[in-house]
Short mmCIF file of C-alpha atoms and ligand atoms in Angstrom, two decimals:
data_model
loop_
_atom_site.label_atom_id
_atom_site.label_comp_id
_atom_site.label_asym_id
_atom_site.label_seq_id
_atom_site.Cartn_x
_atom_site.Cartn_y
_atom_site.Cartn_z
CA MET W 14 -30.63 -24.59 -67.07
CA THR W 15 -31.23 -21.78 -69.50
CA THR W 16 -27.93 -20.26 -70.00
CA ILE W 17 -27.15 -17.16 -71.27
CA ASP W 18 -27.24 -15.48 -74.49
CA GLN W 19 -24.14 -13.38 -73.96
CA GLN W 20 -24.43 -11.74 -77.72
CA LEU W 21 -28.05 -10.77 -76.84
CA LEU W 22 -26.38 -8.84 -73.24
CA THR W 23 -23.87 -7.34 -75.51
CA GLN W 24 -26.66 -5.55 -77.47
CA LEU W 25 -28.37 -4.96 -74.40
CA ARG W 26 -25.37 -3.37 -72.85
CA THR W 27 -23.62 -1.45 -76.02
CA TYR W 28 -27.58 0.19 -76.48
CA TYR W 29 -27.67 1.61 -72.67
CA GLN W 30 -24.79 2.53 -72.66
CA ALA W 31 -25.14 4.71 -75.67
CA HIS W 32 -28.50 5.03 -74.19
CA LEU W 33 -28.09 6.75 -71.24
CA GLU W 34 -28.82 10.13 -70.94
CA ASP W 35 -32.27 9.13 -71.97
CA ILE W 36 -32.32 6.58 -69.23
CA ILE W 37 -31.39 9.57 -66.78
CA ALA W 38 -33.98 12.09 -68.38
CA GLU W 39 -36.38 9.20 -67.66
CA ASN W 40 -35.43 8.83 -63.97
CA ILE W 41 -36.02 12.23 -63.81
CA ALA W 42 -39.35 13.19 -65.09
CA VAL W 43 -40.34 9.98 -62.95
CA CYS W 44 -38.99 11.39 -60.09
CA GLU W 45 -40.51 14.80 -60.61
CA VAL W 46 -43.87 13.31 -60.40
CA ALA W 47 -45.04 12.88 -56.73
CA ALA W 48 -46.12 9.69 -56.06
CA PRO W 49 -46.95 10.44 -52.14
CA PRO W 50 -48.06 7.41 -49.93
CA PHE W 51 -52.02 6.04 -50.92
CA GLN W 52 -51.46 8.94 -53.85
CA GLU W 53 -49.64 7.11 -56.39
CA LEU W 54 -51.98 7.14 -59.43
CA GLU W 55 -51.00 10.77 -60.75
CA ARG W 56 -47.45 8.61 -61.23
CA ALA W 57 -49.13 5.55 -62.40
CA ARG W 58 -50.77 7.52 -65.27
CA TYR W 59 -47.50 8.85 -66.07
CA VAL W 60 -45.54 5.27 -65.98
CA ALA W 61 -48.47 4.03 -67.93
CA HIS W 62 -48.10 6.63 -70.71
CA ARG W 63 -44.68 6.43 -71.19
CA LEU W 64 -44.66 2.07 -71.76
CA GLN W 65 -47.31 2.61 -73.60
CA GLU W 66 -45.04 5.05 -75.60
CA ALA W 67 -42.19 2.64 -75.17
CA GLY W 68 -43.85 -0.57 -76.99
CA ALA W 69 -45.54 -2.17 -74.37
CA GLU W 70 -48.66 -4.05 -74.77
CA SER W 71 -52.04 -4.15 -72.69
CA VAL W 72 -51.02 -1.37 -70.33
CA SER W 73 -53.65 -0.81 -68.28
CA ILE W 74 -54.69 1.14 -64.39
CA ASP W 75 -55.87 -1.08 -62.18
CA GLU W 76 -57.52 0.70 -58.66
CA THR W 77 -54.61 -0.15 -56.41
CA PRO W 78 -53.46 1.59 -58.50
CA ASN W 79 -50.79 -0.70 -59.85
CA VAL W 80 -49.91 -0.01 -63.30
CA TYR W 81 -49.73 -3.30 -65.79
CA ALA W 82 -48.16 -4.36 -69.03
CA GLN W 83 -46.54 -6.84 -70.90
CA ILE W 84 -44.37 -8.25 -73.96
CA SER W 85 -45.29 -11.81 -75.35
CA GLY W 86 -42.65 -13.54 -76.61
CA GLN W 87 -42.60 -15.31 -80.14
CA GLN W 88 -42.08 -18.26 -78.39
CA PRO W 89 -43.85 -20.23 -75.40
CA GLY W 90 -42.06 -19.96 -71.89
CA PRO W 91 -42.56 -18.74 -68.51
CA THR W 92 -44.01 -16.21 -67.53
CA LEU W 93 -41.45 -13.43 -66.01
CA MET W 94 -43.16 -9.95 -63.81
CA VAL W 95 -40.44 -7.36 -63.41
CA THR W 96 -41.44 -4.55 -61.19
CA ALA W 97 -40.98 -1.58 -59.48
CA HIS W 98 -43.48 0.39 -56.96
CA LEU W 99 -44.75 3.55 -57.61
CA ASP W 100 -44.91 5.06 -54.16
CA THR W 101 -41.97 7.09 -52.34
CA VAL W 102 -42.57 7.99 -48.64
CA PHE W 103 -42.13 11.39 -48.89
CA PRO W 104 -45.41 13.47 -47.87
CA ALA W 105 -46.94 15.21 -50.48
CA GLU W 106 -45.90 18.96 -50.12
CA THR W 107 -42.40 17.53 -50.62
CA ASP W 108 -40.28 19.42 -52.99
CA VAL W 109 -39.59 16.65 -55.84
CA THR W 110 -37.34 18.52 -58.11
CA VAL W 111 -34.18 16.95 -59.29
CA LYS W 112 -31.48 19.14 -59.03
CA ARG W 113 -27.82 17.75 -61.39
CA VAL W 114 -24.37 18.31 -58.81
CA GLY W 115 -21.90 16.97 -60.54
CA HIS W 116 -22.78 13.19 -61.72
CA GLU W 117 -25.04 13.19 -59.26
CA LEU W 118 -29.20 13.27 -59.54
CA HIS W 119 -30.57 14.74 -55.91
CA ALA W 120 -34.31 14.36 -55.16
CA PRO W 121 -36.60 12.77 -52.19
CA GLY W 122 -37.26 9.33 -53.90
CA ILE W 123 -34.93 9.96 -56.57
CA TRP W 124 -33.29 6.28 -55.81
CA ASP W 125 -36.84 4.50 -54.32
CA ASP W 126 -38.03 3.86 -56.37
CA SER W 127 -37.97 6.80 -59.45
CA ALA W 128 -34.95 4.92 -60.25
CA GLY W 129 -36.78 1.07 -60.67
CA LEU W 130 -39.40 2.87 -62.23
CA ALA W 131 -37.41 4.42 -65.61
CA ALA W 132 -35.28 0.74 -65.70
CA LEU W 133 -39.01 -0.36 -66.54
CA ILE W 134 -39.89 2.14 -69.28
CA GLN W 135 -36.15 1.61 -70.71
CA LEU W 136 -36.16 -1.79 -70.97
CA VAL W 137 -39.15 -1.83 -72.81
CA LYS W 138 -37.72 0.36 -74.60
CA GLY W 139 -34.04 -1.25 -75.17
CA LEU W 140 -36.28 -4.30 -75.94
CA ARG W 141 -38.25 -2.82 -78.94
CA ALA W 142 -35.28 -1.35 -80.48
CA LEU W 143 -33.34 -4.83 -80.41
CA GLN W 144 -36.06 -5.87 -81.20
CA THR W 145 -35.13 -9.19 -78.92
CA PRO W 146 -36.84 -12.32 -79.32
CA LEU W 147 -38.85 -13.34 -76.12
CA ARG W 148 -39.76 -16.91 -74.85
CA GLY W 149 -42.60 -16.70 -72.61
CA ARG W 150 -44.00 -13.24 -71.59
CA LEU W 151 -42.71 -10.03 -70.34
CA LEU W 152 -44.82 -9.04 -67.41
CA ILE W 153 -44.63 -5.54 -66.07
CA VAL W 154 -45.70 -4.24 -62.90
CA ALA W 155 -45.07 -1.01 -61.53
CA THR W 156 -47.03 -1.73 -57.79
CA ALA W 157 -48.78 1.06 -55.14
CA GLY W 158 -48.60 0.81 -51.49
CA GLU W 159 -44.78 -0.87 -51.46
CA GLU W 160 -43.32 1.54 -48.47
CA GLY W 161 -44.79 1.45 -44.89
CA LEU W 162 -48.15 1.36 -43.83
CA GLY W 163 -48.87 0.56 -48.11
CA ASP W 164 -48.25 -3.39 -46.39
CA LEU W 165 -47.49 -4.20 -49.65
CA ARG W 166 -50.65 -3.95 -51.43
CA GLY W 167 -49.76 -3.33 -54.83
CA MET W 168 -47.29 -6.98 -55.11
CA LYS W 169 -50.17 -8.64 -53.07
CA GLN W 170 -53.00 -7.76 -55.71
CA ALA W 171 -50.20 -8.47 -58.53
CA PHE W 172 -50.24 -11.63 -57.19
CA LYS W 173 -53.97 -11.78 -56.81
CA CYS W 174 -54.46 -10.89 -60.45
CA PHE W 175 -51.43 -13.08 -62.00
CA GLY W 176 -50.25 -15.43 -59.15
CA SER W 177 -50.89 -18.81 -60.28
CA GLU W 178 -49.20 -17.77 -63.79
CA ILE W 179 -46.37 -16.01 -62.54
CA ASP W 180 -43.14 -18.53 -63.21
CA MET W 181 -39.89 -15.90 -61.90
CA VAL W 182 -39.72 -12.07 -60.50
CA ILE W 183 -37.43 -9.02 -60.79
CA ALA W 184 -37.99 -6.48 -58.33
CA ILE W 185 -36.01 -3.90 -59.19
CA ASP W 186 -35.69 -1.78 -55.92
CA THR W 187 -32.44 0.53 -54.80
CA HIS W 188 -29.44 -1.73 -54.33
CA PHE W 189 -28.11 -1.39 -57.65
CA GLY W 190 -25.33 -3.83 -57.90
CA MET W 191 -26.73 -6.15 -55.56
CA ILE W 192 -29.36 -8.62 -56.21
CA THR W 193 -31.30 -10.16 -53.17
CA HIS W 194 -32.28 -14.22 -54.19
CA THR W 195 -34.15 -14.86 -50.71
CA GLY W 196 -36.89 -13.73 -49.09
CA ILE W 197 -37.68 -13.26 -45.28
CA ALA W 198 -40.25 -13.43 -43.57
CA SER W 199 -41.07 -11.60 -40.64
CA ARG W 200 -43.64 -11.77 -37.34
CA ARG W 201 -44.74 -9.50 -35.05
CA LEU W 202 -46.24 -9.52 -31.90
CA GLN W 203 -47.51 -7.29 -29.62
CA VAL W 204 -48.22 -7.91 -26.05
CA GLY W 205 -49.76 -6.58 -23.53
CA VAL W 206 -50.14 -8.14 -19.64
CA SER W 207 -52.14 -6.83 -16.65
CA ALA W 208 -52.28 -8.01 -13.37
CA ALA W 209 -53.39 -6.97 -9.94
CA GLY W 210 -50.95 -4.16 -9.23
CA GLY W 211 -51.23 -2.50 -6.30
CA HIS W 212 -48.45 -0.39 -3.60
CA SER W 213 -44.76 -1.63 -3.58
CA TRP W 214 -45.02 -1.90 0.44
CA GLU W 215 -48.89 -2.22 1.14
CA ASP W 216 -49.05 -5.03 -1.45
CA PHE W 217 -45.86 -6.70 -1.20
CA GLY W 218 -46.53 -9.64 -2.63
CA ALA W 219 -49.31 -8.39 -5.30
CA ALA W 220 -48.47 -9.60 -9.00
CA SER W 221 -46.74 -7.37 -11.27
CA ALA W 222 -47.14 -7.17 -14.53
CA ILE W 223 -43.40 -5.78 -15.12
CA HIS W 224 -42.15 -8.87 -13.12
CA VAL W 225 -44.40 -10.91 -15.02
CA MET W 226 -42.85 -9.90 -18.15
CA GLY W 227 -39.47 -9.79 -17.51
CA HIS W 228 -39.66 -13.43 -16.33
CA MET W 229 -41.06 -13.55 -19.89
CA ILE W 230 -38.36 -11.45 -21.61
CA SER W 231 -35.94 -13.90 -19.64
CA ASP W 232 -37.51 -16.65 -21.40
CA ILE W 233 -37.71 -15.54 -24.76
CA ALA W 234 -33.72 -14.35 -24.57
CA ARG W 235 -32.63 -18.08 -23.45
CA LEU W 236 -34.65 -19.82 -26.71
CA GLU W 237 -32.15 -20.89 -29.12
CA VAL W 238 -32.99 -20.59 -33.00
CA PRO W 239 -30.91 -21.98 -36.42
CA ALA W 240 -28.35 -20.19 -37.47
CA ASP W 241 -29.57 -22.37 -41.03
CA PRO W 242 -31.99 -21.38 -42.17
CA ARG W 243 -31.58 -18.15 -40.54
CA THR W 244 -33.82 -17.10 -37.93
CA SER W 245 -34.00 -14.75 -35.29
CA TYR W 246 -36.11 -13.13 -33.03
CA ASN W 247 -35.96 -9.34 -30.57
CA VAL W 248 -37.81 -7.92 -27.89
CA GLY W 249 -37.58 -4.27 -29.20
CA VAL W 250 -39.43 -2.06 -26.98
CA ILE W 251 -41.30 -2.46 -23.42
CA SER W 252 -43.21 -0.16 -21.64
CA GLY W 253 -45.53 -0.45 -18.85
CA GLY W 254 -45.53 0.80 -14.54
CA THR W 255 -47.02 3.87 -12.58
CA SER W 256 -43.62 4.84 -9.98
CA VAL W 257 -41.32 4.01 -8.58
CA ASN W 258 -42.77 2.65 -5.39
CA THR W 259 -46.34 0.98 -7.30
CA ILE W 260 -46.22 -2.64 -8.03
CA ALA W 261 -47.06 -2.36 -12.10
CA SER W 262 -50.85 -2.97 -13.32
CA HIS W 263 -49.58 -3.32 -17.35
CA ALA W 264 -46.99 -3.41 -19.16
CA GLU W 265 -46.15 -4.13 -22.75
CA MET W 266 -44.03 -4.78 -24.84
CA LEU W 267 -42.80 -5.40 -28.93
CA ILE W 268 -41.28 -8.67 -30.82
CA ASP W 269 -40.27 -9.20 -34.06
CA MET W 270 -39.19 -12.36 -34.95
CA ARG W 271 -37.68 -13.41 -38.71
CA SER W 272 -36.94 -16.47 -40.47
CA THR W 273 -35.59 -17.35 -44.39
CA ASP W 274 -37.68 -20.33 -43.63
CA ALA W 275 -41.56 -19.77 -42.99
CA GLN W 276 -41.19 -23.22 -40.75
CA CYS W 277 -38.30 -22.46 -39.14
CA LEU W 278 -40.40 -18.87 -38.23
CA ALA W 279 -43.43 -21.28 -37.41
CA ASP W 280 -41.62 -22.74 -34.86
CA LEU W 281 -40.20 -19.83 -33.62
CA GLU W 282 -43.07 -18.12 -32.83
CA ARG W 283 -44.97 -21.29 -30.98
CA GLN W 284 -42.65 -21.40 -28.48
CA VAL W 285 -42.66 -17.77 -27.91
CA ARG W 286 -46.62 -18.31 -27.63
CA LEU W 287 -46.14 -21.57 -25.49
CA ILE W 288 -43.80 -19.21 -23.52
CA LEU W 289 -45.87 -16.15 -23.24
CA GLN W 290 -49.08 -18.77 -22.32
CA ARG W 291 -46.87 -20.31 -19.02
CA HIS W 292 -46.21 -16.74 -17.54
CA SER W 293 -49.93 -15.25 -18.35
CA GLU W 294 -51.08 -17.44 -15.51
CA GLN W 295 -49.27 -15.45 -12.87
CA GLY W 296 -50.54 -11.67 -15.00
CA ARG W 297 -53.30 -11.78 -17.22
CA SER W 298 -51.75 -11.39 -20.61
CA GLY W 299 -53.25 -10.49 -24.12
ZN1 ZN R 324 -38.20 0.67 -52.11
#
């Protein structure tokens, strides 16, 4: 176990308290370089430039575009990757000018994750200013594609590049003052059921996609999952059918499954798929 060097912590705290205005200015400057989804390059260039100025080594941008930089320690040791994401959820036409209201900064993305990017830059500045002795390597990565349909492509790319070398990761992303130390895996299924269908009177007895799906949901809702490791499921959206007097020939649902444990998630998915399989004999599901 590594103990924290209290003297160093006090030094860093004092440094950052004295440079609070710099940190705020950094946050504003990053935020005002727009980074809509899939258009992160301009911000990537800006962050790379600032990391370089702050004294980081080996600053580069790849085609993702991720920004990479590092600080090499004086002694051998682990590689710690510290990351923040470049992209915001806001479209290109959004006004990203920062307004100061009292002690608050207001702008789209000022917190998520301009503040994280500013923290990366200021981390390098602080460590350089204090000539902090480090063991191992501090790897700094500003990632693209964290939000929405970005599908974490920047983080995936970083692990593709450095995966085997990374010992620890800290991602700085909103919720300051809080540390999240557990990963949650999720699986989502889109289920479609097709059945013969027909007229509710004339064809009574024909297979109904909605009735089949109802049985599926009923069985899924009875599944028991562990509270520890925490595991959950939810049928969140259902749709289908044509009219009140039509036996439905099609129905769809979206299922969300989560767990803090990969094996529990895999077990849950297997059980859900078994239920779908069992009932699909009554209709035709895919
Ligand atoms: Zn974020």
